[in-house]
Amino acid sequence: MKKTVLITGSSAGIGKATAIHFAERNFNVIATMRNPDKGYDLAAMPNIHVHQMDVTDSSSVCVAIAYGIKTFGSIDVLVNNAGIGVLGAFEATEDKLIQAQFDTNVYGVMHTIKSILPHFRSKRDGTIINISSGVGIIPIPMQSLYDATKFTIEGFSESLSYELATLGISVKIVLPGAVKSDFFKSLITADISAYPDYTAYQNKVLENVRRSNETTGADPAMVASIIFRAATDDKKRLRYMAGKDISLFSKIRRVIPESLFMRLVKKNFEG
């Protein structure tokens, strides 16, 4: 029987690549995004149905899930990919941006999962894949808020996996490292004009982060293939690394002293 996946944040980058990857492998794909007009090219592809959904709006989440169930009879996989990035000095970041960061990256994930759980629970089956980030286990400078949301997703997903396993529902986490995508262009940067003490450091670090993504970042299609593997391999595995950089750094962190590892991070992003 043909399976169905619902993907959040599908208009570009990893989300778009994931929608295409699943569709090419004969999944029904519900590609959701805040503005469906951005998904016109996806809508023209076989097996892909573009639907409006804003993860910060619980009613739109429920409508999209209900659409998927009504259209295909069932949803088998949920990929929580939607996210925003707020970067820069924490002291300079407005409260409304702090709230927006958590509303999308944390509460949006939680609302979407909570909305689909009655469906998964009723059939004692389903897979939830939360897209975290390498910074969810290895934080880097000038991303304290974004990194905090990904750390939250890590802990939330791991704990949730225990209780949902008793109902036949799998929870998995995919951690991309640096990725070549439009995500960096959409990042929100703290206005430090009133905080000149941070100017030189913030500019240097964010430029290094940008360069890392653009020059050595993985292709979103590669990350999509890891997401597909997590959705279909039937393994009881929790975490999937997506990128040589995060795979290497996570291994290094386990074997060297913390102070040495932090110096390594500083060298990579402050140099």
Coordinates of N, CA, C and O in Angstrom, one line a residue, residues 116-184:
I116 N -1.1 15.3 15.4 CA -1.2 14.0 14.6 C -1.2 12.8 15.5 O -1.6 11.7 15.0
L117 N -0.9 12.9 16.8 CA -0.9 11.7 17.7 C -2.2 11.0 17.8 O -2.1 9.7 17.8
P118 N -3.3 11.6 17.8 CA -4.6 10.8 17.9 C -4.7 9.8 16.7 O -5.1 8.7 16.8
H119 N -4.3 10.3 15.5 CA -4.3 9.5 14.3 C -3.3 8.3 14.4 O -3.6 7.2 14.2
F120 N -2.0 8.6 14.8 CA -1.0 7.6 14.9 C -1.4 6.6 16.0 O -1.2 5.4 15.9
R121 N -2.0 7.1 17.1 CA -2.3 6.3 18.3 C -3.5 5.3 17.9 O -3.5 4.1 18.3
S122 N -4.4 5.8 17.1 CA -5.6 5.0 16.7 C -5.1 3.8 15.9 O -5.8 2.7 15.9
K123 N -4.1 3.9 15.1 CA -3.6 2.8 14.3 C -2.4 2.1 14.8 O -1.9 1.2 14.2
R124 N -1.9 2.6 16.0 CA -0.8 2.0 16.6 C 0.4 1.9 15.7 O 1.2 0.9 15.6
D125 N 0.6 3.0 14.9 CA 1.7 3.0 13.9 C 1.9 4.5 13.5 O 1.0 5.3 13.6
G126 N 3.1 4.7 13.1 CA 3.5 6.1 12.6 C 4.9 6.4 13.0 O 5.5 5.9 13.9
T127 N 5.5 7.3 12.2 CA 6.9 7.7 12.4 C 7.0 9.2 12.4 O 6.5 9.9 11.5
I128 N 7.6 9.7 13.5 CA 7.8 11.2 13.6 C 9.3 11.4 13.5 O 10.1 10.8 14.2
I129 N 9.7 12.3 12.5 CA 11.1 12.6 12.3 C 11.2 14.1 12.6 O 10.6 15.0 11.9
N130 N 12.0 14.5 13.6 CA 12.2 15.9 13.9 C 13.6 16.3 13.4 O 14.6 15.6 13.7
I131 N 13.6 17.3 12.6 CA 14.9 17.8 12.0 C 15.5 18.8 13.1 O 15.0 19.9 13.3
S132 N 16.6 18.3 13.6 CA 17.3 19.0 14.6 C 18.4 19.8 13.9 O 18.2 20.3 12.8
S133 N 19.6 19.7 14.4 CA 20.8 20.3 13.7 C 22.0 19.9 14.4 O 22.0 19.5 15.6
G134 N 23.2 20.0 13.8 CA 24.4 19.7 14.4 C 24.6 20.6 15.7 O 25.2 20.1 16.7
V135 N 24.0 21.8 15.6 CA 24.2 22.7 16.8 C 23.3 22.3 17.9 O 23.3 22.9 19.0
G136 N 22.4 21.2 17.7 CA 21.6 20.7 18.8 C 22.4 19.8 19.7 O 22.0 19.5 20.8
I137 N 23.7 19.5 19.3 CA 24.6 18.8 20.2 C 25.9 19.5 20.3 O 26.7 19.2 21.3
I138 N 26.2 20.3 19.4 CA 27.5 21.1 19.4 C 27.2 22.6 19.1 O 27.1 23.0 18.0
P139 N 26.9 23.3 20.2 CA 26.6 24.8 20.0 C 27.8 25.5 19.4 O 28.9 25.2 19.7
I140 N 27.5 26.6 18.7 CA 28.5 27.4 18.1 C 28.2 28.9 18.5 O 27.1 29.2 18.9
P141 N 29.2 29.8 18.4 CA 29.0 31.2 18.8 C 27.9 31.9 18.0 O 27.7 31.6 16.9
M142 N 27.3 32.9 18.7 CA 26.4 33.8 18.1 C 25.1 33.1 17.6 O 24.4 33.6 16.7
Q143 N 24.8 31.9 18.1 CA 23.6 31.2 17.8 C 22.9 30.7 19.0 O 22.3 29.7 19.0
S144 N 23.0 31.4 20.1 CA 22.5 30.9 21.4 C 21.1 30.5 21.4 O 20.6 29.5 21.9
L145 N 20.2 31.4 20.7 CA 18.8 31.1 20.7 C 18.5 29.9 19.8 O 17.7 29.0 20.1
Y146 N 19.0 30.0 18.5 CA 18.7 28.9 17.6 C 19.2 27.6 18.2 O 18.5 26.6 18.1
D147 N 20.5 27.6 18.7 CA 21.0 26.4 19.3 C 20.2 25.9 20.5 O 20.0 24.7 20.6
A148 N 19.6 26.8 21.2 CA 18.8 26.4 22.4 C 17.5 25.7 21.9 O 17.1 24.7 22.5
T149 N 17.0 26.1 20.8 CA 15.8 25.4 20.3 C 16.1 24.0 19.8 O 15.3 23.1 20.0
K150 N 17.3 23.9 19.2 CA 17.6 22.5 18.7 C 18.0 21.6 19.9 O 17.7 20.4 19.9
F151 N 18.6 22.2 20.9 CA 18.9 21.4 22.1 C 17.6 20.9 22.7 O 17.4 19.8 23.2
T152 N 16.6 21.8 22.7 CA 15.2 21.4 23.3 C 14.6 20.3 22.5 O 14.1 19.4 23.1
I153 N 14.7 20.4 21.2 CA 14.2 19.3 20.3 C 14.8 18.0 20.6 O 14.2 16.9 20.6
E154 N 16.2 18.0 20.8 CA 16.9 16.8 21.1 C 16.3 16.1 22.4 O 16.0 15.0 22.4
G155 N 16.2 16.9 23.4 CA 15.7 16.3 24.7 C 14.3 15.9 24.6 O 13.9 14.8 25.1
F156 N 13.5 16.8 24.0 CA 12.0 16.5 23.8 C 11.8 15.2 23.0 O 11.1 14.3 23.4
S157 N 12.6 15.0 21.9 CA 12.4 13.9 21.1 C 12.8 12.6 21.7 O 12.2 11.6 21.6
E158 N 14.0 12.7 22.4 CA 14.5 11.5 23.1 C 13.5 11.0 24.2 O 13.2 9.8 24.3
S159 N 13.0 11.9 25.0 CA 12.1 11.5 26.0 C 10.8 11.0 25.4 O 10.3 10.0 25.8
L160 N 10.3 11.7 24.4 CA 9.0 11.3 23.8 C 9.1 9.9 23.1 O 8.1 9.2 23.1
S161 N 10.3 9.6 22.7 CA 10.5 8.3 22.0 C 10.1 7.1 22.9 O 9.6 6.1 22.4
Y162 N 10.4 7.3 24.2 CA 10.1 6.2 25.1 C 8.6 5.9 25.2 O 8.1 4.8 25.1
E163 N 7.8 7.0 25.5 CA 6.4 6.9 25.7 C 5.6 6.5 24.5 O 4.7 5.7 24.6
L164 N 6.1 7.0 23.3 CA 5.4 6.6 22.1 C 5.7 5.2 21.6 O 4.9 4.6 20.9
A165 N 6.9 4.7 21.9 CA 7.2 3.4 21.5 C 6.2 2.3 22.1 O 6.0 1.3 21.4
T166 N 5.7 2.6 23.2 CA 4.7 1.7 23.8 C 3.4 1.6 23.0 O 2.6 0.7 23.1
L167 N 3.2 2.6 22.0 CA 2.1 2.6 21.2 C 2.4 2.3 19.7 O 1.6 2.5 18.8
G168 N 3.6 1.8 19.5 CA 4.0 1.5 18.1 C 4.4 2.6 17.3 O 4.5 2.5 16.0
I169 N 4.7 3.8 17.9 CA 5.0 5.0 17.2 C 6.5 5.3 17.4 O 7.0 5.3 18.5
S170 N 7.2 5.5 16.3 CA 8.6 5.8 16.3 C 8.9 7.3 16.3 O 8.3 8.0 15.6
V171 N 9.9 7.7 17.0 CA 10.4 9.1 17.0 C 11.9 9.0 16.6 O 12.7 8.3 17.2
K172 N 12.3 9.8 15.6 CA 13.6 9.8 15.2 C 14.1 11.3 15.0 O 13.3 12.2 14.8
I173 N 15.4 11.5 15.1 CA 16.0 12.8 15.0 C 17.0 12.8 13.9 O 17.9 11.9 13.8
V174 N 17.0 13.8 12.9 CA 18.0 13.9 11.9 C 18.7 15.2 12.2 O 18.1 16.3 12.4
L175 N 20.1 15.1 12.2 CA 20.9 16.3 12.6 C 21.8 16.7 11.4 O 22.9 16.1 11.2
P176 N 21.3 17.6 10.6 CA 22.2 18.1 9.5 C 23.3 19.0 10.0 O 23.2 19.7 11.0
G177 N 24.5 18.9 9.4 CA 25.6 19.8 9.7 C 25.4 21.0 8.8 O 24.3 21.5 8.6
A178 N 26.5 21.6 8.3 CA 26.4 22.7 7.4 C 25.7 22.3 6.1 O 26.0 21.2 5.6
V179 N 24.8 23.1 5.6 CA 24.0 22.7 4.4 C 23.9 23.9 3.4 O 23.7 25.1 3.8
K180 N 24.1 23.6 2.1 CA 24.0 24.7 1.1 C 22.5 24.8 0.8 O 21.9 24.0 0.1
S181 N 21.9 25.9 1.3 CA 20.5 26.1 1.0 C 20.2 27.6 1.2 O 21.1 28.4 1.6
D182 N 18.9 28.0 1.0 CA 18.5 29.4 1.1 C 18.3 29.7 2.6 O 17.9 30.9 2.9
F183 N 18.4 28.8 3.5 CA 18.1 29.0 4.9 C 18.9 30.2 5.4 O 18.4 31.0 6.2
F184 N 20.2 30.2 5.1 CA 21.0 31.3 5.6 C 20.5 32.7 5.2 O 20.6 33.7 5.9

